[in-house]
CSV table of C-alpha atoms in Angstrom, one decimal:
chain,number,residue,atom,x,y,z
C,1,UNK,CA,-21.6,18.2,22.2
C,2,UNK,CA,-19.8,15.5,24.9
C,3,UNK,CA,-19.7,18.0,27.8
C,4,UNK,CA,-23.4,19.0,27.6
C,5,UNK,CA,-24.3,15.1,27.7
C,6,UNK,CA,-21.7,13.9,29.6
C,7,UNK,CA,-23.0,11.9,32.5
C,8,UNK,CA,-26.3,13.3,32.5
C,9,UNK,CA,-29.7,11.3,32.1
C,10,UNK,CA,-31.3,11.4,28.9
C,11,UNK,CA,-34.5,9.6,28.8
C,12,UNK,CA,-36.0,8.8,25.3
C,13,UNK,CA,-39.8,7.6,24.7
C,14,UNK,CA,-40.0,5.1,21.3
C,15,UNK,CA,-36.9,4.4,21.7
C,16,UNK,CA,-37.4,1.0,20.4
C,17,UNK,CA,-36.8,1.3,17.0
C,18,UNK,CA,-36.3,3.8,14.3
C,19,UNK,CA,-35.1,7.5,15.5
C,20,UNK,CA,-35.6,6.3,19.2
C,21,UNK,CA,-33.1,3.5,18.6
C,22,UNK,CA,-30.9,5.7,16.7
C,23,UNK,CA,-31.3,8.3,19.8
C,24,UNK,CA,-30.4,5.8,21.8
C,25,UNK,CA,-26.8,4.9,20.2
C,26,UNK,CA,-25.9,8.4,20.0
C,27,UNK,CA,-26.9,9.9,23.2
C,28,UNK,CA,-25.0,6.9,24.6
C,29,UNK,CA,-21.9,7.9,22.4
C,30,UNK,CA,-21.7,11.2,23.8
C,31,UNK,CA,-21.6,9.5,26.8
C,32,UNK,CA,-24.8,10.2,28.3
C,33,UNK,CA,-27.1,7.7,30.8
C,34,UNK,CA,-29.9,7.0,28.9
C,35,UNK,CA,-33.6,5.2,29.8
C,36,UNK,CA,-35.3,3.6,26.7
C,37,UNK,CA,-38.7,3.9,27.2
C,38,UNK,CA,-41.6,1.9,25.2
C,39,UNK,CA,-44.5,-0.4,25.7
C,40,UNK,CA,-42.2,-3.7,25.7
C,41,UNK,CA,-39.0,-3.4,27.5
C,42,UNK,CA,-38.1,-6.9,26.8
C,43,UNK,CA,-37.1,-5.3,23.3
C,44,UNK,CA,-35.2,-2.6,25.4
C,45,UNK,CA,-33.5,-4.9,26.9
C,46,UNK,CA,-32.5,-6.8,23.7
C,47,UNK,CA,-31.5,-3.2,22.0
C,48,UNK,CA,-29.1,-2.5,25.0
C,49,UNK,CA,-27.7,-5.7,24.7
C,50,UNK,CA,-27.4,-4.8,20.7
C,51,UNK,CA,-25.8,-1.4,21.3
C,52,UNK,CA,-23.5,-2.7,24.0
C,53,UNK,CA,-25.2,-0.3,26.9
C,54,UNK,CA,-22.7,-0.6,30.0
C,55,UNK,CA,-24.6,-2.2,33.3
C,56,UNK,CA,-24.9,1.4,35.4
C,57,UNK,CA,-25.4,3.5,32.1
C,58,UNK,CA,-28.8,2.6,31.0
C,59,UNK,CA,-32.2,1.8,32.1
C,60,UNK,CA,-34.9,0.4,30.4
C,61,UNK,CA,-38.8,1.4,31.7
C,62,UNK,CA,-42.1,0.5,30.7
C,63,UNK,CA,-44.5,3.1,29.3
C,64,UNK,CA,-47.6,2.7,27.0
C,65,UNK,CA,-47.9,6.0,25.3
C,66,UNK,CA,-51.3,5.3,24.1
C,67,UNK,CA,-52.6,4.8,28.1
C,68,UNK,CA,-51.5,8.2,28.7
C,69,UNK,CA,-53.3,8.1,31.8
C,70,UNK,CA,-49.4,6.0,33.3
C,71,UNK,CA,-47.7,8.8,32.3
C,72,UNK,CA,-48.2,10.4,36.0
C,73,UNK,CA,-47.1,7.6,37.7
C,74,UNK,CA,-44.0,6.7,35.1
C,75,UNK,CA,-42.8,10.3,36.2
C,76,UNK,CA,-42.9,10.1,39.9
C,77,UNK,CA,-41.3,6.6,39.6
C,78,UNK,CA,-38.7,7.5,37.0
C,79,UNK,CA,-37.7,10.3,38.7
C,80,UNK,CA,-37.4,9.1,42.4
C,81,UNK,CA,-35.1,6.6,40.5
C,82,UNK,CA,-32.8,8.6,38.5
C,83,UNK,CA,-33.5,11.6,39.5
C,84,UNK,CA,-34.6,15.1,37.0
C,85,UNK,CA,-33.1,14.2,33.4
C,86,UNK,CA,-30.8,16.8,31.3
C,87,UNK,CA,-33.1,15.8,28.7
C,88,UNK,CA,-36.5,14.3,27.9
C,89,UNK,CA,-36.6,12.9,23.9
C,90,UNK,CA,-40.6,13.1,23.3
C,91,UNK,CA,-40.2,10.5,20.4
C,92,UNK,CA,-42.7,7.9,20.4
C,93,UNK,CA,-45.5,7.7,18.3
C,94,UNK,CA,-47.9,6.1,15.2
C,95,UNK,CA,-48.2,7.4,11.7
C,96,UNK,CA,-51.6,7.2,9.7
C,97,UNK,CA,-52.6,6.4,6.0
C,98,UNK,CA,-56.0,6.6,5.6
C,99,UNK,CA,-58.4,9.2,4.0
C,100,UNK,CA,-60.3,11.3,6.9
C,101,UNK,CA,-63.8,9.9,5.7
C,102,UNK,CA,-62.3,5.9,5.9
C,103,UNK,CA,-60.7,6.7,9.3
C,104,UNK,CA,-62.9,5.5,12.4
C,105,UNK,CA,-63.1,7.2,15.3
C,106,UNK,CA,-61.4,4.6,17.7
C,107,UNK,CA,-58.0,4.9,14.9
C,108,UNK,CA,-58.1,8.5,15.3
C,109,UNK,CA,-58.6,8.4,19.4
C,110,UNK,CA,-55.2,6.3,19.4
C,111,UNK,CA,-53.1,7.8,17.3
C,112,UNK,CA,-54.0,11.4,19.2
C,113,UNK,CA,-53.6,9.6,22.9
C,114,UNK,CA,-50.3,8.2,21.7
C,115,UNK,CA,-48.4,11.0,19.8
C,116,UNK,CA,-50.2,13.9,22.2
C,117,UNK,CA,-52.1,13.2,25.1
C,118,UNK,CA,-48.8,10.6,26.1
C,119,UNK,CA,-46.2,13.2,25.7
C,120,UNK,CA,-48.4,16.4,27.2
C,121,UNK,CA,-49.5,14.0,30.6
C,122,UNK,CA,-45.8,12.9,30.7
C,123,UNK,CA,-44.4,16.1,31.0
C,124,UNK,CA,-47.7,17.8,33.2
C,125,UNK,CA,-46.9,15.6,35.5
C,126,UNK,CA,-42.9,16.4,35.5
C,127,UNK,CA,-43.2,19.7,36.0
C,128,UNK,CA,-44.2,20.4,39.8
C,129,UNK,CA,-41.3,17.9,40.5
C,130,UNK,CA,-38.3,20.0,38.6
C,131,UNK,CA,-39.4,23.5,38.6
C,132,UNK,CA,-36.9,25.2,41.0
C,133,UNK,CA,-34.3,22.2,41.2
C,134,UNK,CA,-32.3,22.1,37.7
C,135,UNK,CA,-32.7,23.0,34.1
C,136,UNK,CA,-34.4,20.5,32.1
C,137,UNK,CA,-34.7,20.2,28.0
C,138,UNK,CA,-37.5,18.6,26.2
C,139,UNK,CA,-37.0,17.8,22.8
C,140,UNK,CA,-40.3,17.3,20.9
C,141,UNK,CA,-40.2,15.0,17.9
C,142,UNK,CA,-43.1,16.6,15.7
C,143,UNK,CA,-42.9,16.5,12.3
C,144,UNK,CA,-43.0,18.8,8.6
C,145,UNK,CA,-46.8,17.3,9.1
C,146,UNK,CA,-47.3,19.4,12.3
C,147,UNK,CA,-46.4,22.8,10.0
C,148,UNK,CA,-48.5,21.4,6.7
C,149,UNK,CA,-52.1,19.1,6.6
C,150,UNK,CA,-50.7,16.3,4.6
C,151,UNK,CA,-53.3,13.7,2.5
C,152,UNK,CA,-53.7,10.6,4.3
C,153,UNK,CA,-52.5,12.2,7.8
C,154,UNK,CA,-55.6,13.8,9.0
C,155,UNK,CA,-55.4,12.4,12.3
C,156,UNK,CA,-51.3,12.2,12.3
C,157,UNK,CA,-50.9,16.0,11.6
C,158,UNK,CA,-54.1,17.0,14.4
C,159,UNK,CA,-51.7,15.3,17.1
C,160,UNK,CA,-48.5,16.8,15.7
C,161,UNK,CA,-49.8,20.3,15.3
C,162,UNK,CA,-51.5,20.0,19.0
C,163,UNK,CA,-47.9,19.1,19.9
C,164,UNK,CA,-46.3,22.1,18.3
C,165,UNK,CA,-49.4,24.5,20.3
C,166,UNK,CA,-49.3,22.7,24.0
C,167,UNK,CA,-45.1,23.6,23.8
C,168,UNK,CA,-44.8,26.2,22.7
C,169,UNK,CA,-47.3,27.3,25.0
C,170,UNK,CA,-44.9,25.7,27.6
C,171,UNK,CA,-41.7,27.6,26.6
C,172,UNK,CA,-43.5,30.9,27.1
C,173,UNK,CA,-44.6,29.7,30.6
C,174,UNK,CA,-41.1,28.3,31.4
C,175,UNK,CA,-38.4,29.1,29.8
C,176,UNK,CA,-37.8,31.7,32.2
C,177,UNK,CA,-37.5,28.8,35.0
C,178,UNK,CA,-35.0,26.9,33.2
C,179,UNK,CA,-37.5,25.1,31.4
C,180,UNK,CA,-36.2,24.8,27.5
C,181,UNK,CA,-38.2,23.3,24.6
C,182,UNK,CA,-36.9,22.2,21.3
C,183,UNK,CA,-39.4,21.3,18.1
C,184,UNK,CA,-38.6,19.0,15.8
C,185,UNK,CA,-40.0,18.6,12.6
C,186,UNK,CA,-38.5,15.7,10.8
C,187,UNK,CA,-39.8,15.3,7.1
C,188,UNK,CA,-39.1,12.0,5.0
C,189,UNK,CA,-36.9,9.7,7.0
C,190,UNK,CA,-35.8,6.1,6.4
C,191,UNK,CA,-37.7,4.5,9.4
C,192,UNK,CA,-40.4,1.9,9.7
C,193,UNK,CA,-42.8,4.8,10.0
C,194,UNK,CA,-44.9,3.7,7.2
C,195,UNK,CA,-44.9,-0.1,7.5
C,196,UNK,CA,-46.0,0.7,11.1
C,197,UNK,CA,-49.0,3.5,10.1
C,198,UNK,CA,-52.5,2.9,11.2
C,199,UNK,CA,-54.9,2.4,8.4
C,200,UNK,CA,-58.7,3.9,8.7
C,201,UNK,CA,-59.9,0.5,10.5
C,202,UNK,CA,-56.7,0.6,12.7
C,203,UNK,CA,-54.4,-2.4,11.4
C,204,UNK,CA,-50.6,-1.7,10.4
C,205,UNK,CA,-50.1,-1.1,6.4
C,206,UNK,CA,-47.3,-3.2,6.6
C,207,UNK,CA,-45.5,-1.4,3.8
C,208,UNK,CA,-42.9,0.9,3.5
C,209,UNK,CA,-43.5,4.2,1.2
C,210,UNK,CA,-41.5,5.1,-1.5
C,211,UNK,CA,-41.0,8.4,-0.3
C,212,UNK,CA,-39.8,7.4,3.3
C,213,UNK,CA,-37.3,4.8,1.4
C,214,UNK,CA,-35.4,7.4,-0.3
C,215,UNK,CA,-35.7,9.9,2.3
C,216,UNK,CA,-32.9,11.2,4.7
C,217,UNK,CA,-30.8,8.6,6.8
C,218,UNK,CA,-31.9,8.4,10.3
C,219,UNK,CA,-28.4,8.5,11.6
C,220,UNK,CA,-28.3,12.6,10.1
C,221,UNK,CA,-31.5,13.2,11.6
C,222,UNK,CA,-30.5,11.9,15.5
C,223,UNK,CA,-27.6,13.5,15.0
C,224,UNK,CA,-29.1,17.1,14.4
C,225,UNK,CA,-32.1,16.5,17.1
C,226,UNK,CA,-29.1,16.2,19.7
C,227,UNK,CA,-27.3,18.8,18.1
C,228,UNK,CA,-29.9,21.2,18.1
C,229,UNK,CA,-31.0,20.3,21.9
C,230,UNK,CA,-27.4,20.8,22.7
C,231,UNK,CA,-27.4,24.4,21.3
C,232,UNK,CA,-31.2,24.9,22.8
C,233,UNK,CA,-32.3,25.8,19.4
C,234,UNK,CA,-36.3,26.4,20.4
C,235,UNK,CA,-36.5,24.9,16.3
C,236,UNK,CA,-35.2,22.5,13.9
C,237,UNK,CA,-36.3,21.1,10.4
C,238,UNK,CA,-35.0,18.2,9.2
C,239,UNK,CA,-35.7,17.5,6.0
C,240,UNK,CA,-35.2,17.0,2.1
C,241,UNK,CA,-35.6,19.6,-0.8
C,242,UNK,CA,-39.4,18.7,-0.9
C,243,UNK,CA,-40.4,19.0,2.5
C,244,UNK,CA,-38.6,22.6,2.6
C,245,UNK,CA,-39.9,23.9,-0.1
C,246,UNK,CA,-43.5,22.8,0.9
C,247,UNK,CA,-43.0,24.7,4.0
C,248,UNK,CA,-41.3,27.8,1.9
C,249,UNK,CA,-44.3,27.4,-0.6
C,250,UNK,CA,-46.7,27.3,2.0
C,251,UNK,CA,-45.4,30.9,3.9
C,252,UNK,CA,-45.0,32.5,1.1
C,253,UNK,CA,-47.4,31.2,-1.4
C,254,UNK,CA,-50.0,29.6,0.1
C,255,UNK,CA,-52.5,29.5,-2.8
C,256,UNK,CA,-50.3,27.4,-5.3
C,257,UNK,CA,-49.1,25.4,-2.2
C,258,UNK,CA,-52.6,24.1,-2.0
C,259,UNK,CA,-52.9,23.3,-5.4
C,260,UNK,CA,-49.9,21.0,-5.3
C,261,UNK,CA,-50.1,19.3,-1.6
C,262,UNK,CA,-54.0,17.9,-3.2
C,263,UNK,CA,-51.5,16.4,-6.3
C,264,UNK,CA,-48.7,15.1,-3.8
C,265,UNK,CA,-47.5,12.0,-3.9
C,266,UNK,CA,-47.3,11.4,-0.1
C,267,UNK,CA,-46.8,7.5,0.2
């Protein structure tokens, strides 16, 4: 994996905590430059510092996911700085727990501008400036919720399955121009995800689910996203027994897999 990272740019949105962080480390490792990305780079900074970033190796932006509107102007600025990236990680976002009919409408209108509309402008906006010049990878944290309407996610999975449509709409444009798109579709992994989640009203549960505790380590899961980017896999699910099989029950049996995603224990 070294020699497809080595010394290239790798820049990572969210990357200031939870898989992003994790990203971070091990893009770093395999001895990419990498540019943490997030809405406070004072954190960034104090991450780098963590993860002993050499001066020259990182960089550490500003960028607001949820005012998608910057993500024009973070593109012509990042690149005229750095340059077109091997890589771009689309990993920032905002989880949800709230029923659809306690969710208001402003809750919903941030969690779709932050986990869609952030990563679609961001990489719109890229694109007249690298077609033609050098192959570049986006790698598209979705999530098992982007394949399967989950309880409590209404919102959540609406901008994860737009995610899935708007690239792989993408790949079918450009793939033939050296543009290359990898889905991820993480399932239960041990991140703040939860404690982080919106509620309907729009404040932070503040509490992590049982299911998220006990799900896979976030080290594994970084690990296969740069794996799977490496090998420009156009797919990759990574997930526990119960996220598969919902997937498996869903293709194949999609009538019992309703019954039993209304009984889920989801949180």
């Amino acid at each position: 994996m070294n020699e497809f990272y080595q010394g290239e740019w790798v820049w990572i949105t969210g990357a200031s905590s939870g898989i992003g962080k994790e990203l971070v480390k091990q893009a770093y490792n395999q001895k990419a430059n990498v540019l943490l990305a997030s809405r406070k780079p004072k954190d960034l900074e104090s991450i780098a510092k963590e993860l002993g970033l050499a001066k020259g190796k990182y960089a550490v932006e500003k960028l607001d996911l949820e005012k998608y509107h910057d993500g024009s102007e973070f593109a012509k600025r990042c690149l005229k700085k750095y340059g077109v990236p091997k890589v771009v990680i689309h990993n920032g976002g905002i989880s949800q727990r709230s029923l659809t009919k306690e969710t208001n409408l402003a809750t919903i209108e941030k969690i779709m501008n932050t986990n869609f509309y952030g990563a679609a402008e961001l990489t719109r906006a890229m694109l007249p400036e690298v077609l033609g010049k050098k192959e570049i990878h986006f790698a598209v944290i979705s999530s098992v919720a982007g394949k399967l309407g989950s309880p409590l996610r209404s919102a959540y999975s609406a901008s994860k399955f737009a995610l899935v449509g708007f690239f792989h709409a993408l790949r079918a444009e450009e793939e033939k121009s050296g543009v290359f798109v990898t889905m991820v579709y993480p399932g239960f992994i041990q991140t703040n995800i939860s404690k982080n989640a919106l509620q309907g009203d729009g404040s932070s549960t503040g509490k992590m689910d049982a299911v998220i505790e006990s799900g896979l380590p976030v080290q594994l899961c970084a690990h296969r996203i740069l794996h799977a980017v490496a090998n420009k896999q156009r797919e990759v699910v990574i997930a526990g027994f119960r996220e598969k099989f919902g997937l498996f029950l869903q293709t194949f049996f999609p009538s019992l897999f309703f019954k039993m995603i209304q009984k889920a224990k989801v949180r």
